[in-house]
Amino acid sequence: MPLLDKALFLAIAAQVFLTFAVLVMMGRERVPRVMSGEIRVKDIAVERTAYPLKARLLSNNFDNQFQLPVLFYLASALSLWAGGTGWVEVTLAWAFVVLRYIHTAIHVTTNRVHRRFAAYVLGMLVLALLWLWLTIRLSLLQS
């Protein structure tokens, strides 16, 4: 596998590991509360309000890992499939992943909404640039 393909794959793996890390943290917050009887299953069967704030933040962040990152995974897969992955894709992919880590760190700790939103928007812009670049590269630059 060429070096730039490996670098892109590692960005994908880093995003996947972030999702798993949030899932594990969420489980560590939620499962003991249900197992101890602190929270009844019927109180969480439909909504999350019975959980304490930390558990709800982790749950919301976990859900968020299946929003913009889905477009990231698709863009990355298209880049790998098309071949010729370049520094532009790799740089934008890693920038997106770093911003997702920042977004998650804010979301599950201080949850300062303005900072979290800034990280989210920057990640969205980086992802839009990745898609714009891929569209240009795959439709106009490759024959």
PDB file of C-alpha atoms in Angstrom:
ATOM      1  CA  MET A   1       0.000   0.000   0.000  1.00  0.00           C
ATOM      2  CA  PRO A   2       1.442   3.397  -0.961  1.00  0.00           C
ATOM      3  CA  LEU A   3       2.468   5.725   1.875  1.00  0.00           C
ATOM      4  CA  LEU A   4      -0.311   8.271   1.302  1.00  0.00           C
ATOM      5  CA  ASP A   5      -2.939   5.523   1.199  1.00  0.00           C
ATOM      6  CA  LYS A   6      -1.601   4.287   4.548  1.00  0.00           C
ATOM      7  CA  ALA A   7      -1.743   7.820   5.965  1.00  0.00           C
ATOM      8  CA  LEU A   8      -5.372   8.144   4.834  1.00  0.00           C
ATOM      9  CA  PHE A   9      -6.205   4.713   6.246  1.00  0.00           C
ATOM     10  CA  LEU A  10      -4.677   5.731   9.582  1.00  0.00           C
ATOM     11  CA  ALA A  11      -6.915   8.821   9.656  1.00  0.00           C
ATOM     12  CA  ILE A  12      -9.912   6.544   9.089  1.00  0.00           C
ATOM     13  CA  ALA A  13      -8.708   4.227  11.869  1.00  0.00           C
ATOM     14  CA  ALA A  14      -8.222   7.181  14.234  1.00  0.00           C
ATOM     15  CA  GLN A  15     -11.831   8.244  13.642  1.00  0.00           C
ATOM     16  CA  VAL A  16     -13.070   4.685  14.185  1.00  0.00           C
ATOM     17  CA  PHE A  17     -11.085   4.427  17.429  1.00  0.00           C
ATOM     18  CA  LEU A  18     -12.577   7.719  18.609  1.00  0.00           C
ATOM     19  CA  THR A  19     -16.048   6.259  18.082  1.00  0.00           C
ATOM     20  CA  PHE A  20     -15.157   3.117  20.021  1.00  0.00           C
ATOM     21  CA  ALA A  21     -13.560   5.167  22.819  1.00  0.00           C
ATOM     22  CA  VAL A  22     -16.737   7.233  23.228  1.00  0.00           C
ATOM     23  CA  LEU A  23     -18.789   4.023  23.200  1.00  0.00           C
ATOM     24  CA  VAL A  24     -16.660   2.511  25.982  1.00  0.00           C
ATOM     25  CA  MET A  25     -16.826   5.706  28.057  1.00  0.00           C
ATOM     26  CA  MET A  26     -20.587   5.825  27.570  1.00  0.00           C
ATOM     27  CA  GLY A  27     -20.942   2.203  28.672  1.00  0.00           C
ATOM     28  CA  ARG A  28     -18.854   2.858  31.772  1.00  0.00           C
ATOM     29  CA  GLU A  29     -21.198   5.705  32.698  1.00  0.00           C
ATOM     30  CA  ARG A  30     -24.473   3.989  31.871  1.00  0.00           C
ATOM     31  CA  VAL A  31     -24.248   0.261  32.531  1.00  0.00           C
ATOM     32  CA  PRO A  32     -23.280   0.399  36.234  1.00  0.00           C
ATOM     33  CA  ARG A  33     -26.179   2.755  36.947  1.00  0.00           C
ATOM     34  CA  VAL A  34     -28.661   0.357  35.375  1.00  0.00           C
ATOM     35  CA  MET A  35     -27.067  -2.747  36.908  1.00  0.00           C
ATOM     36  CA  SER A  36     -27.152  -1.204  40.404  1.00  0.00           C
ATOM     37  CA  GLY A  37     -30.803  -0.215  40.035  1.00  0.00           C
ATOM     38  CA  GLU A  38     -30.004   3.502  40.277  1.00  0.00           C
ATOM     39  CA  ILE A  39     -31.713   3.879  36.900  1.00  0.00           C
ATOM     40  CA  ARG A  40     -34.606   1.663  35.858  1.00  0.00           C
ATOM     41  CA  VAL A  41     -34.658   0.226  32.346  1.00  0.00           C
ATOM     42  CA  LYS A  42     -38.194   1.489  31.769  1.00  0.00           C
ATOM     43  CA  ASP A  43     -36.952   5.041  32.472  1.00  0.00           C
ATOM     44  CA  ILE A  44     -34.390   4.846  29.661  1.00  0.00           C
ATOM     45  CA  ALA A  45     -36.241   2.685  27.160  1.00  0.00           C
ATOM     46  CA  VAL A  46     -37.405   5.678  25.110  1.00  0.00           C
ATOM     47  CA  GLU A  47     -35.342   8.666  26.193  1.00  0.00           C
ATOM     48  CA  ARG A  48     -32.113   9.478  28.012  1.00  0.00           C
ATOM     49  CA  THR A  49     -33.250  12.060  30.538  1.00  0.00           C
ATOM     50  CA  ALA A  50     -32.977   9.623  33.457  1.00  0.00           C
ATOM     51  CA  TYR A  51     -29.215   9.435  32.959  1.00  0.00           C
ATOM     52  CA  PRO A  52     -26.948  11.994  34.625  1.00  0.00           C
ATOM     53  CA  LEU A  53     -25.488  14.771  32.489  1.00  0.00           C
ATOM     54  CA  LYS A  54     -22.139  13.047  31.823  1.00  0.00           C
ATOM     55  CA  ALA A  55     -23.879   9.959  30.435  1.00  0.00           C
ATOM     56  CA  ARG A  56     -26.164  12.090  28.250  1.00  0.00           C
ATOM     57  CA  LEU A  57     -23.210  14.065  26.885  1.00  0.00           C
ATOM     58  CA  LEU A  58     -21.387  10.871  25.987  1.00  0.00           C
ATOM     59  CA  SER A  59     -24.527   9.447  24.401  1.00  0.00           C
ATOM     60  CA  ASN A  60     -25.089  12.591  22.347  1.00  0.00           C
ATOM     61  CA  ASN A  61     -21.454  12.581  21.266  1.00  0.00           C
ATOM     62  CA  PHE A  62     -21.656   8.919  20.284  1.00  0.00           C
ATOM     63  CA  ASP A  63     -24.697   9.724  18.123  1.00  0.00           C
ATOM     64  CA  ASN A  64     -22.716  12.575  16.601  1.00  0.00           C
ATOM     65  CA  GLN A  65     -20.013  10.132  15.473  1.00  0.00           C
ATOM     66  CA  PHE A  66     -22.513   8.854  12.908  1.00  0.00           C
ATOM     67  CA  GLN A  67     -23.276  12.214  11.351  1.00  0.00           C
ATOM     68  CA  LEU A  68     -20.432  14.117   9.644  1.00  0.00           C
ATOM     69  CA  PRO A  69     -17.986  11.209  10.013  1.00  0.00           C
ATOM     70  CA  VAL A  70     -20.140   9.128   7.661  1.00  0.00           C
ATOM     71  CA  LEU A  71     -19.352  11.638   4.897  1.00  0.00           C
ATOM     72  CA  PHE A  72     -15.686  11.476   5.902  1.00  0.00           C
ATOM     73  CA  TYR A  73     -15.653   7.686   5.613  1.00  0.00           C
ATOM     74  CA  LEU A  74     -17.266   7.836   2.192  1.00  0.00           C
ATOM     75  CA  ALA A  75     -14.853  10.489   0.910  1.00  0.00           C
ATOM     76  CA  SER A  76     -11.897   8.507   2.221  1.00  0.00           C
ATOM     77  CA  ALA A  77     -13.163   5.273   0.681  1.00  0.00           C
ATOM     78  CA  LEU A  78     -13.682   7.010  -2.668  1.00  0.00           C
ATOM     79  CA  SER A  79     -10.186   8.425  -2.550  1.00  0.00           C
ATOM     80  CA  LEU A  80      -8.678   5.016  -1.815  1.00  0.00           C
ATOM     81  CA  TRP A  81     -10.844   3.322  -4.436  1.00  0.00           C
ATOM     82  CA  ALA A  82      -9.956   5.852  -7.140  1.00  0.00           C
ATOM     83  CA  GLY A  83      -6.253   5.591  -6.411  1.00  0.00           C
ATOM     84  CA  GLY A  84      -3.773   8.389  -6.526  1.00  0.00           C
ATOM     85  CA  THR A  85      -4.440   9.594  -2.994  1.00  0.00           C
ATOM     86  CA  GLY A  86      -2.515  12.822  -2.561  1.00  0.00           C
ATOM     87  CA  TRP A  87      -1.309  15.089   0.193  1.00  0.00           C
ATOM     88  CA  VAL A  88      -4.437  17.230  -0.125  1.00  0.00           C
ATOM     89  CA  GLU A  89      -6.741  14.340   0.816  1.00  0.00           C
ATOM     90  CA  VAL A  90      -4.453  13.163   3.606  1.00  0.00           C
ATOM     91  CA  THR A  91      -4.034  16.641   5.085  1.00  0.00           C
ATOM     92  CA  LEU A  92      -7.753  17.387   4.978  1.00  0.00           C
ATOM     93  CA  ALA A  93      -8.610  13.948   6.365  1.00  0.00           C
ATOM     94  CA  TRP A  94      -6.269  14.353   9.325  1.00  0.00           C
ATOM     95  CA  ALA A  95      -7.462  17.915   9.923  1.00  0.00           C
ATOM     96  CA  PHE A  96     -11.032  16.614  10.050  1.00  0.00           C
ATOM     97  CA  VAL A  97     -10.115  13.838  12.485  1.00  0.00           C
ATOM     98  CA  VAL A  98      -8.170  16.189  14.764  1.00  0.00           C
ATOM     99  CA  LEU A  99     -11.166  18.531  14.836  1.00  0.00           C
ATOM    100  CA  ARG A 100     -13.438  15.587  15.685  1.00  0.00           C
ATOM    101  CA  TYR A 101     -11.187  14.740  18.629  1.00  0.00           C
ATOM    102  CA  ILE A 102     -11.302  18.369  19.753  1.00  0.00           C
ATOM    103  CA  HIS A 103     -15.090  18.434  19.340  1.00  0.00           C
ATOM    104  CA  THR A 104     -15.422  15.245  21.383  1.00  0.00           C
ATOM    105  CA  ALA A 105     -13.089  16.478  24.114  1.00  0.00           C
ATOM    106  CA  ILE A 106     -15.150  19.638  24.506  1.00  0.00           C
ATOM    107  CA  HIS A 107     -18.465  17.789  24.233  1.00  0.00           C
ATOM    108  CA  VAL A 108     -17.772  15.231  26.948  1.00  0.00           C
ATOM    109  CA  THR A 109     -15.964  17.539  29.406  1.00  0.00           C
ATOM    110  CA  THR A 110     -16.794  21.236  29.696  1.00  0.00           C
ATOM    111  CA  ASN A 111     -19.399  21.165  26.916  1.00  0.00           C
ATOM    112  CA  ARG A 112     -18.806  24.821  26.198  1.00  0.00           C
ATOM    113  CA  VAL A 113     -21.269  25.084  23.352  1.00  0.00           C
ATOM    114  CA  HIS A 114     -19.588  27.978  21.508  1.00  0.00           C
ATOM    115  CA  ARG A 115     -16.245  26.168  21.458  1.00  0.00           C
ATOM    116  CA  ARG A 116     -17.856  22.867  20.564  1.00  0.00           C
ATOM    117  CA  PHE A 117     -19.794  24.542  17.761  1.00  0.00           C
ATOM    118  CA  ALA A 118     -16.609  26.192  16.462  1.00  0.00           C
ATOM    119  CA  ALA A 119     -14.846  22.818  16.337  1.00  0.00           C
ATOM    120  CA  TYR A 120     -17.876  21.284  14.623  1.00  0.00           C
ATOM    121  CA  VAL A 121     -18.112  24.027  12.004  1.00  0.00           C
ATOM    122  CA  LEU A 122     -14.375  23.930  11.293  1.00  0.00           C
ATOM    123  CA  GLY A 123     -14.607  20.167  10.856  1.00  0.00           C
ATOM    124  CA  MET A 124     -17.590  20.592   8.565  1.00  0.00           C
ATOM    125  CA  LEU A 125     -15.686  23.145   6.469  1.00  0.00           C
ATOM    126  CA  VAL A 126     -12.649  20.867   6.221  1.00  0.00           C
ATOM    127  CA  LEU A 127     -14.931  18.017   5.177  1.00  0.00           C
ATOM    128  CA  ALA A 128     -16.605  20.241   2.573  1.00  0.00           C
ATOM    129  CA  LEU A 129     -13.152  21.125   1.214  1.00  0.00           C
ATOM    130  CA  LEU A 130     -12.289  17.433   1.058  1.00  0.00           C
ATOM    131  CA  TRP A 131     -15.452  16.745  -0.924  1.00  0.00           C
ATOM    132  CA  LEU A 132     -14.841  19.734  -3.197  1.00  0.00           C
ATOM    133  CA  TRP A 133     -11.286  18.572  -3.859  1.00  0.00           C
ATOM    134  CA  LEU A 134     -12.407  14.989  -4.510  1.00  0.00           C
ATOM    135  CA  THR A 135     -15.110  16.189  -6.874  1.00  0.00           C
ATOM    136  CA  ILE A 136     -12.587  18.228  -8.822  1.00  0.00           C
ATOM    137  CA  ARG A 137      -9.930  15.513  -8.790  1.00  0.00           C
ATOM    138  CA  LEU A 138     -12.212  12.626  -9.729  1.00  0.00           C
ATOM    139  CA  SER A 139     -14.403  14.400 -12.278  1.00  0.00           C
ATOM    140  CA  LEU A 140     -12.089  16.949 -13.870  1.00  0.00           C
ATOM    141  CA  LEU A 141      -8.480  15.981 -13.260  1.00  0.00           C
ATOM    142  CA  GLN A 142      -8.613  12.226 -13.824  1.00  0.00           C
ATOM    143  CA  SER A 143      -9.319  10.808 -17.218  1.00  0.00           C
TER     144      SER A 143
END
